[in-house]
């Protein structure tokens, strides 16, 4: 940090204060919001923090000049602490700022300061995450993010009204989702979702596109957990369709969840897509589905187990096994048809067992019989199983119905 | 807050019981100034004054602040002969004098005066801090004090004061503490409206009373407090919400004495003193906090003494201590006193009980005690004997009687103290902890975590191995809590016991309770929970198992060793089979380490999971037969569901029929997995069972030409149903079934 004179420090602080009051009096949301972005590392705020650290008497200045002292005082403390790397204190102070800001925000009739509120909401989450990291590294229990969650619920409450501010509610909701997903307390999402989707004051189309995409992404993920694939498909596809094509990282995140959903309703992605978004972890799985190669599927699952578990799609992918079996039986059927069309609809159990042996999958007759029974039961195979002769008797019409966007019967 | 208070009381009380001589003797031996004839009271006084003096003008001046209470004060003080002298010297307000008595001796030997007193810090220390501080008793400190004092005295001998006594009296009675805190609050609250909070306070105080006697006693105390508060004008200014509730007065005593003054007597003087002091304490001094805490927490004097050498540190410490005034020092002292007294054999009968009572909240580790300390303590106690009225004495005697029982066990460890203290004390202690935490929340948010819970923990003394479980409805009584060694034996007893599960469950629950109450969390704890979890599994007591399981999770996560893998497997199975929540499942799977995945039990559990999610009944029942540990028990719980699903599946996909023998084999009815030539008896039994099961679920069975039974799949597919379980109970918990209830009764 370059040397700074007292006068310079004083100038910077008053400069900030002037900007603040100017923004408020002219209701200039855009310049207003930049005043709160603590973690943005903007030059303006960093130099202000330096000035604050040098100039001890800033409080007096604030009190003189501004009636927003409740907001600015803790904000300055937050900035100072952020500059010094005390993340926990940064968060604590910023929390105070946020509370004071919400107070003021409620009083402003119009939504001019919505942008600033967004910044504050964002900062709360980010600073809480940082504070938690600091806490964890000190061996203490990280709990700030949790606290941030309840603070954001409060913010949500201040937006969920009839006025023009309500369009901000979805942004807060999305930040809440991020917190809940990070904390692993996704069940908390339900209450917010309910108020977004059922409250009459909200018209989903009216929200900013950015928030809608985020919202659909997270609710889609929730549907994946519930194994409600059609709904998950709808939501994630919406997110994909409306996502800014420039932000490839976001698209990739959406695809990570959308691909397994699509796979489980029988729709396979093109290799090009996987290549473009660098989703190679799925390529073997897709391959396995095409070939009916159970071994390949299992290996792919094993190879990327951690990744799939983390993103929560492991169980979805594992259920693809049944489709792989279906594919395998279908292949056997096709081969038999070429050999002897008259007997093609009878697939002997021992043939399937042998095929699996070639795939180095060791299953005995009982188990394969069970799998066949399940395939028939789930309507992946039409036909019946004759226990006495150990033969799968396939229906002559469409023995292997395609899923065509419908989930496997369960 | 309450912690120090009780101690203080005892400090007061003790003097009566103890002949002053002991003190004097001590002094003669150790300190040059001991020769003073009219020592005791005077000593106290002078001591405090002296202390203040020694500490420089600053403190003195602060202390001098007007004392509305003075008159009350003086009466006790008057006893002290040297008091006047002191006044001359210092012009200390009488109240100050008293207050200062309570101050512990100046930190170790010769500190430069400048370091010692920092008025500002003094103000900041909340009462709560003090109490916290009190908990740790450091033998070393004590000894330090003992040594250091004489020197100080010598230095200041001009003043004639015997500093030590002053310290002793430092331990403030509870009331005083309260007042002080209240006063602290004063500074914050603007005087004005009549406090609603007072009503709340009264309610709280009375709510504790269990019977009329206690009620009466409490009322007496309250009355006195309120009168007093009205008199000195603090009634409306005090923050009653913050006011710790005074210790439950001994109802018996009060009744017997019935003279209302008895309570007030002991309480009042202290009362008045505190207000003045507290005033400035609450001013925020954020930077100081950490230091405060550390100082207060330090169970070992080590810290204290360790700090002294370092100039900077020392300063901080001293400041803090100074700031807490009596708080820190008091606590040390009171504990010191307590320790010493308790160890002194001759005086024990008398002192201890009282002390224990008074110190209910106090939790020093009274490990080492030197003669010096003892004598010091006795001296102190005698010195403190302000209110030696007949009533007071009576009360004390009464109190002391209460503790006669526990005497036999007294030893160096603090167990005895706690035991003596009995449940009531524990209650106080806990209450004080709560108050502490509450008051801390206002200030530094972290403070609550820093409360020294260790010091508040009960140490059991019960030697019985067998103990029935009884859900605690009040603070645990150390006399009925078993220490760790006994619990170990109890566990072995349960493990080798031939009795039924209900008995074992009861025993284990009581063991768990004793562990919890004593906050023992080690391998023994893990063993107990593991044992209980296994037994519960075998018996099918899921609620109990879940409790144990969740406890085990936290215990393992704390790094305590145990059968981690085994229970990780159980956990997985639980999630798979019961919660049916994919997210939970995924998260518990992702938490498994790669080591864990290699473990037999965990592998098995994972395989079960795969079988369940894919509906592979064949695999499931194979795993069911080959389950390690008690995995079977958990799987058993979903066997019925799995079988039903399997049969529906079969009925849908098999045509025209399936032999029942096959169903029986595949669905785990028959014990022997593979086919044909098996010992007929078992096979037929299994077949019968399977047949019954199928019939019970509405399957239609036909006989083929050979006489083999077949499941008619087509007919069955529409007629299958899940029968009502025969042993179903209306409220859903079979464990609460009436029959079970009766079965349990004779136990």
Short mmCIF file of N, CA and C in Angstrom, two decimals, chain B residues 488-605:
data_model
loop_
_atom_site.label_atom_id
_atom_site.label_comp_id
_atom_site.label_asym_id
_atom_site.label_seq_id
_atom_site.Cartn_x
_atom_site.Cartn_y
_atom_site.Cartn_z
N UNK B 488 -17.91 -48.75 33.96
CA UNK B 488 -17.25 -49.80 33.19
C UNK B 488 -17.71 -51.17 33.69
N UNK B 489 -17.71 -51.29 35.00
CA UNK B 489 -18.16 -52.55 35.57
C UNK B 489 -19.61 -52.81 35.22
N UNK B 490 -20.37 -51.75 35.27
CA UNK B 490 -21.79 -51.91 34.96
C UNK B 490 -21.97 -52.42 33.54
N UNK B 491 -21.16 -51.88 32.64
CA UNK B 491 -21.27 -52.32 31.26
C UNK B 491 -20.95 -53.80 31.13
N UNK B 492 -19.87 -54.20 31.80
CA UNK B 492 -19.51 -55.62 31.76
C UNK B 492 -20.63 -56.48 32.31
N UNK B 493 -21.20 -55.98 33.38
CA UNK B 493 -22.29 -56.72 34.01
C UNK B 493 -23.43 -56.91 33.00
N UNK B 494 -23.77 -55.84 32.32
CA UNK B 494 -24.88 -55.94 31.37
C UNK B 494 -24.52 -56.90 30.25
N UNK B 495 -23.28 -56.77 29.78
CA UNK B 495 -22.88 -57.61 28.64
C UNK B 495 -22.94 -59.08 29.00
N UNK B 496 -22.60 -59.40 30.23
CA UNK B 496 -22.58 -60.82 30.59
C UNK B 496 -23.89 -61.27 31.22
N UNK B 497 -24.79 -60.34 31.35
CA UNK B 497 -26.05 -60.67 32.01
C UNK B 497 -26.88 -61.63 31.16
N UNK B 498 -27.61 -62.48 31.85
CA UNK B 498 -28.47 -63.43 31.15
C UNK B 498 -29.90 -62.92 31.06
N UNK B 499 -30.13 -61.77 31.64
CA UNK B 499 -31.51 -61.30 31.70
C UNK B 499 -31.98 -60.81 30.33
N UNK B 500 -33.24 -60.44 30.29
CA UNK B 500 -33.82 -60.12 28.99
C UNK B 500 -33.45 -58.72 28.53
N UNK B 501 -33.90 -58.41 27.34
CA UNK B 501 -33.51 -57.15 26.74
C UNK B 501 -34.01 -55.96 27.53
N UNK B 502 -35.22 -56.08 28.02
CA UNK B 502 -35.79 -54.93 28.71
C UNK B 502 -34.94 -54.54 29.91
N UNK B 503 -34.47 -55.56 30.60
CA UNK B 503 -33.59 -55.26 31.73
C UNK B 503 -32.31 -54.59 31.24
N UNK B 504 -31.74 -55.17 30.21
CA UNK B 504 -30.47 -54.63 29.73
C UNK B 504 -30.64 -53.21 29.20
N UNK B 505 -31.73 -53.01 28.51
CA UNK B 505 -31.99 -51.69 27.96
C UNK B 505 -32.07 -50.67 29.09
N UNK B 506 -32.78 -51.05 30.13
CA UNK B 506 -32.92 -50.16 31.26
C UNK B 506 -31.56 -49.83 31.87
N UNK B 507 -30.77 -50.88 32.05
CA UNK B 507 -29.45 -50.66 32.63
C UNK B 507 -28.58 -49.78 31.73
N UNK B 508 -28.64 -50.08 30.46
CA UNK B 508 -27.78 -49.31 29.55
C UNK B 508 -28.21 -47.86 29.49
N UNK B 509 -29.49 -47.67 29.58
CA UNK B 509 -29.96 -46.28 29.55
C UNK B 509 -29.45 -45.52 30.77
N UNK B 510 -29.44 -46.20 31.87
CA UNK B 510 -28.95 -45.51 33.07
C UNK B 510 -27.45 -45.26 32.96
N UNK B 511 -26.77 -46.19 32.34
CA UNK B 511 -25.32 -45.96 32.13
C UNK B 511 -25.12 -44.76 31.21
N UNK B 512 -25.91 -44.75 30.14
CA UNK B 512 -25.79 -43.64 29.20
C UNK B 512 -26.08 -42.32 29.89
N UNK B 513 -27.08 -42.35 30.73
CA UNK B 513 -27.44 -41.13 31.44
C UNK B 513 -26.27 -40.65 32.31
N UNK B 514 -25.70 -41.61 33.03
CA UNK B 514 -24.59 -41.22 33.90
C UNK B 514 -23.42 -40.67 33.09
N UNK B 515 -23.21 -41.27 31.95
CA UNK B 515 -22.13 -40.78 31.09
C UNK B 515 -22.43 -39.36 30.62
N UNK B 516 -23.64 -39.18 30.19
CA UNK B 516 -24.01 -37.88 29.66
C UNK B 516 -23.89 -36.81 30.73
N UNK B 517 -24.41 -37.16 31.88
CA UNK B 517 -24.44 -36.19 32.96
C UNK B 517 -23.03 -35.78 33.35
N UNK B 518 -22.13 -36.72 33.26
CA UNK B 518 -20.75 -36.41 33.63
C UNK B 518 -19.92 -35.99 32.43
N UNK B 519 -20.58 -35.90 31.33
CA UNK B 519 -19.94 -35.50 30.08
C UNK B 519 -18.71 -36.35 29.79
N UNK B 520 -18.87 -37.62 29.98
CA UNK B 520 -17.79 -38.53 29.63
C UNK B 520 -17.98 -38.94 28.18
N UNK B 521 -17.02 -38.63 27.37
CA UNK B 521 -17.11 -39.02 25.96
C UNK B 521 -15.79 -39.65 25.56
N UNK B 522 -15.72 -40.93 25.71
CA UNK B 522 -14.49 -41.60 25.34
C UNK B 522 -14.83 -42.99 24.83
N UNK B 523 -13.84 -43.84 24.85
CA UNK B 523 -14.09 -45.18 24.29
C UNK B 523 -15.14 -45.93 25.08
N UNK B 524 -15.19 -45.65 26.35
CA UNK B 524 -16.23 -46.31 27.15
C UNK B 524 -17.61 -45.91 26.64
N UNK B 525 -17.76 -44.62 26.41
CA UNK B 525 -19.04 -44.14 25.90
C UNK B 525 -19.39 -44.85 24.60
N UNK B 526 -18.41 -44.91 23.73
CA UNK B 526 -18.66 -45.57 22.46
C UNK B 526 -19.06 -47.02 22.69
N UNK B 527 -18.36 -47.67 23.60
CA UNK B 527 -18.67 -49.08 23.86
C UNK B 527 -20.09 -49.25 24.36
N UNK B 528 -20.45 -48.35 25.24
CA UNK B 528 -21.80 -48.45 25.80
C UNK B 528 -22.84 -48.30 24.70
N UNK B 529 -22.65 -47.28 23.88
CA UNK B 529 -23.63 -47.05 22.83
C UNK B 529 -23.63 -48.19 21.82
N UNK B 530 -22.45 -48.69 21.53
CA UNK B 530 -22.40 -49.81 20.58
C UNK B 530 -23.12 -51.02 21.14
N UNK B 531 -22.84 -51.29 22.41
CA UNK B 531 -23.49 -52.43 23.02
C UNK B 531 -25.00 -52.28 22.97
N UNK B 532 -25.42 -51.09 23.32
CA UNK B 532 -26.86 -50.88 23.35
C UNK B 532 -27.45 -50.96 21.95
N UNK B 533 -26.75 -50.37 21.00
CA UNK B 533 -27.26 -50.39 19.63
C UNK B 533 -27.42 -51.83 19.16
N UNK B 534 -26.43 -52.66 19.46
CA UNK B 534 -26.50 -54.05 18.99
C UNK B 534 -27.65 -54.78 19.65
N UNK B 535 -27.75 -54.59 20.96
CA UNK B 535 -28.83 -55.26 21.66
C UNK B 535 -30.19 -54.81 21.11
N UNK B 536 -30.28 -53.51 20.88
CA UNK B 536 -31.55 -52.98 20.38
C UNK B 536 -31.86 -53.56 19.02
N UNK B 537 -30.82 -53.73 18.20
CA UNK B 537 -31.03 -54.31 16.88
C UNK B 537 -31.52 -55.74 17.00
N UNK B 538 -30.86 -56.48 17.86
CA UNK B 538 -31.24 -57.88 18.00
C UNK B 538 -32.68 -58.00 18.44
N UNK B 539 -33.05 -57.08 19.30
CA UNK B 539 -34.39 -57.15 19.83
C UNK B 539 -35.40 -56.48 18.91
N UNK B 540 -34.89 -55.69 18.01
CA UNK B 540 -35.79 -54.99 17.09
C UNK B 540 -36.32 -53.69 17.66
N UNK B 541 -35.56 -53.12 18.57
CA UNK B 541 -35.99 -51.87 19.17
C UNK B 541 -35.39 -50.71 18.38
N UNK B 542 -36.07 -50.37 17.31
CA UNK B 542 -35.50 -49.37 16.41
C UNK B 542 -35.33 -47.99 17.01
N UNK B 543 -36.31 -47.50 17.73
CA UNK B 543 -36.13 -46.14 18.28
C UNK B 543 -34.86 -46.04 19.12
N UNK B 544 -34.66 -47.04 19.95
CA UNK B 544 -33.48 -47.01 20.79
C UNK B 544 -32.22 -47.12 19.93
N UNK B 545 -32.31 -47.98 18.93
CA UNK B 545 -31.16 -48.13 18.05
C UNK B 545 -30.83 -46.81 17.38
N UNK B 546 -31.85 -46.12 16.91
CA UNK B 546 -31.60 -44.86 16.23
C UNK B 546 -30.93 -43.85 17.15
N UNK B 547 -31.37 -43.82 18.39
CA UNK B 547 -30.74 -42.92 19.34
C UNK B 547 -29.25 -43.22 19.45
N UNK B 548 -28.98 -44.50 19.67
CA UNK B 548 -27.58 -44.89 19.84
C UNK B 548 -26.80 -44.57 18.57
N UNK B 549 -27.40 -44.87 17.46
CA UNK B 549 -26.72 -44.68 16.19
C UNK B 549 -26.35 -43.22 15.99
N UNK B 550 -27.28 -42.34 16.29
CA UNK B 550 -26.96 -40.93 16.05
C UNK B 550 -25.90 -40.44 17.03
N UNK B 551 -25.96 -40.95 18.24
CA UNK B 551 -24.90 -40.61 19.19
C UNK B 551 -23.55 -41.12 18.68
N UNK B 552 -23.57 -42.33 18.19
CA UNK B 552 -22.32 -42.92 17.72
C UNK B 552 -21.74 -42.11 16.57
N UNK B 553 -22.61 -41.63 15.72
CA UNK B 553 -22.12 -40.84 14.59
C UNK B 553 -21.30 -39.66 15.10
N UNK B 554 -21.85 -38.96 16.10
CA UNK B 554 -21.11 -37.80 16.59
C UNK B 554 -19.86 -38.24 17.32
N UNK B 555 -19.97 -39.32 18.07
CA UNK B 555 -18.79 -39.78 18.81
C UNK B 555 -17.67 -40.15 17.85
N UNK B 556 -18.04 -40.87 16.80
CA UNK B 556 -17.01 -41.26 15.83
C UNK B 556 -16.43 -40.02 15.16
N UNK B 557 -17.32 -39.08 14.88
CA UNK B 557 -16.83 -37.89 14.18
C UNK B 557 -15.91 -37.08 15.09
N UNK B 558 -16.01 -37.31 16.37
CA UNK B 558 -15.06 -36.65 17.28
C UNK B 558 -13.74 -37.40 17.33
N UNK B 559 -13.67 -38.47 16.62
CA UNK B 559 -12.41 -39.17 16.54
C UNK B 559 -12.22 -40.25 17.59
N UNK B 560 -13.30 -40.60 18.27
CA UNK B 560 -13.18 -41.66 19.25
C UNK B 560 -13.31 -43.00 18.54
N UNK B 561 -12.44 -43.90 18.88
CA UNK B 561 -12.42 -45.16 18.14
C UNK B 561 -13.55 -46.07 18.56
N UNK B 562 -13.91 -46.91 17.63
CA UNK B 562 -14.96 -47.87 17.90
C UNK B 562 -15.16 -48.71 16.67
N UNK B 563 -16.26 -49.43 16.61
CA UNK B 563 -16.50 -50.25 15.43
C UNK B 563 -17.12 -49.38 14.35
N UNK B 564 -16.31 -48.49 13.87
CA UNK B 564 -16.83 -47.50 12.94
C UNK B 564 -17.48 -48.14 11.72
N UNK B 565 -16.78 -49.08 11.13
CA UNK B 565 -17.27 -49.70 9.90
C UNK B 565 -18.60 -50.39 10.10
N UNK B 566 -18.64 -51.13 11.18
CA UNK B 566 -19.85 -51.88 11.44
C UNK B 566 -21.05 -50.93 11.47
N UNK B 567 -20.85 -49.82 12.13
CA UNK B 567 -21.98 -48.92 12.28
C UNK B 567 -22.20 -48.05 11.06
N UNK B 568 -21.15 -47.86 10.30
CA UNK B 568 -21.35 -47.19 9.01
C UNK B 568 -22.26 -48.04 8.15
N UNK B 569 -22.05 -49.35 8.21
CA UNK B 569 -22.89 -50.26 7.45
C UNK B 569 -24.33 -50.19 7.94
N UNK B 570 -24.49 -50.20 9.26
CA UNK B 570 -25.86 -50.10 9.79
C UNK B 570 -26.52 -48.82 9.34
N UNK B 571 -25.70 -47.77 9.37
CA UNK B 571 -26.26 -46.48 8.99
C UNK B 571 -26.76 -46.51 7.55
N UNK B 572 -25.93 -47.06 6.69
CA UNK B 572 -26.33 -47.17 5.29
C UNK B 572 -27.62 -47.96 5.16
N UNK B 573 -27.65 -49.08 5.84
CA UNK B 573 -28.83 -49.93 5.73
C UNK B 573 -30.07 -49.19 6.22
N UNK B 574 -29.86 -48.44 7.29
CA UNK B 574 -30.99 -47.68 7.82
C UNK B 574 -31.52 -46.72 6.77
N UNK B 575 -30.59 -45.99 6.16
CA UNK B 575 -31.02 -45.01 5.18
C UNK B 575 -31.73 -45.71 4.02
N UNK B 576 -31.14 -46.80 3.56
CA UNK B 576 -31.70 -47.50 2.42
C UNK B 576 -33.10 -48.00 2.74
N UNK B 577 -33.19 -48.64 3.89
CA UNK B 577 -34.40 -49.41 4.12
C UNK B 577 -35.51 -48.58 4.74
N UNK B 578 -35.16 -47.47 5.32
CA UNK B 578 -36.22 -46.77 6.04
C UNK B 578 -36.52 -45.37 5.55
N UNK B 579 -35.48 -44.64 5.26
CA UNK B 579 -35.81 -43.24 4.96
C UNK B 579 -36.27 -43.10 3.52
N UNK B 580 -35.83 -43.98 2.67
CA UNK B 580 -36.27 -43.92 1.29
C UNK B 580 -36.03 -42.53 0.71
N UNK B 581 -34.97 -41.92 1.14
CA UNK B 581 -34.68 -40.56 0.70
C UNK B 581 -33.38 -40.60 -0.09
N UNK B 582 -33.52 -40.36 -1.37
CA UNK B 582 -32.35 -40.50 -2.23
C UNK B 582 -31.23 -39.56 -1.85
N UNK B 583 -31.63 -38.38 -1.44
CA UNK B 583 -30.59 -37.41 -1.11
C UNK B 583 -29.77 -37.85 0.08
N UNK B 584 -30.49 -38.34 1.08
CA UNK B 584 -29.78 -38.84 2.26
C UNK B 584 -28.85 -39.97 1.87
N UNK B 585 -29.40 -40.83 1.02
CA UNK B 585 -28.62 -41.98 0.62
C UNK B 585 -27.36 -41.56 -0.10
N UNK B 586 -27.54 -40.66 -1.05
CA UNK B 586 -26.38 -40.20 -1.80
C UNK B 586 -25.37 -39.55 -0.87
N UNK B 587 -25.87 -38.76 0.06
CA UNK B 587 -24.90 -38.06 0.89
C UNK B 587 -24.21 -39.02 1.84
N UNK B 588 -24.93 -40.02 2.33
CA UNK B 588 -24.20 -40.93 3.21
C UNK B 588 -23.26 -41.83 2.42
N UNK B 589 -23.60 -42.07 1.17
CA UNK B 589 -22.66 -42.83 0.34
C UNK B 589 -21.41 -42.02 0.04
N UNK B 590 -21.64 -40.75 -0.23
CA UNK B 590 -20.47 -39.95 -0.60
C UNK B 590 -19.57 -39.71 0.60
N UNK B 591 -20.12 -39.91 1.78
CA UNK B 591 -19.29 -39.70 2.96
C UNK B 591 -18.38 -40.90 3.25
N UNK B 592 -18.67 -42.00 2.64
CA UNK B 592 -17.84 -43.18 2.90
C UNK B 592 -16.44 -43.00 2.33
N UNK B 593 -15.49 -43.32 3.13
CA UNK B 593 -14.12 -43.23 2.62
C UNK B 593 -13.84 -44.46 1.77
N UNK B 594 -12.77 -44.38 1.03
CA UNK B 594 -12.47 -45.52 0.17
C UNK B 594 -12.07 -46.73 1.02
N UNK B 595 -11.53 -46.44 2.20
CA UNK B 595 -11.23 -47.52 3.13
C UNK B 595 -12.50 -48.23 3.54
N UNK B 596 -13.46 -47.41 3.86
CA UNK B 596 -14.72 -47.97 4.33
C UNK B 596 -15.34 -48.86 3.27
N UNK B 597 -15.18 -48.44 2.02
CA UNK B 597 -15.82 -49.22 0.96
C UNK B 597 -15.20 -50.60 0.80
N UNK B 598 -14.03 -50.76 1.39
CA UNK B 598 -13.39 -52.07 1.30
C UNK B 598 -13.81 -52.98 2.44
N UNK B 599 -14.45 -52.41 3.42
CA UNK B 599 -14.84 -53.20 4.58
C UNK B 599 -15.98 -54.15 4.22
N UNK B 600 -15.91 -55.34 4.79
CA UNK B 600 -16.91 -56.37 4.47
C UNK B 600 -18.33 -55.87 4.73
N UNK B 601 -18.50 -55.37 5.94
CA UNK B 601 -19.85 -54.99 6.34
C UNK B 601 -20.38 -53.88 5.44
N UNK B 602 -19.51 -52.92 5.15
CA UNK B 602 -19.95 -51.80 4.33
C UNK B 602 -20.23 -52.28 2.91
N UNK B 603 -19.36 -53.13 2.43
CA UNK B 603 -19.58 -53.69 1.09
C UNK B 603 -20.92 -54.36 1.02
N UNK B 604 -21.17 -55.13 2.05
CA UNK B 604 -22.44 -55.84 2.10
C UNK B 604 -23.60 -54.85 2.06
N UNK B 605 -23.48 -53.82 2.87
CA UNK B 605 -24.55 -52.83 2.92
C UNK B 605 -24.74 -52.17 1.56
#
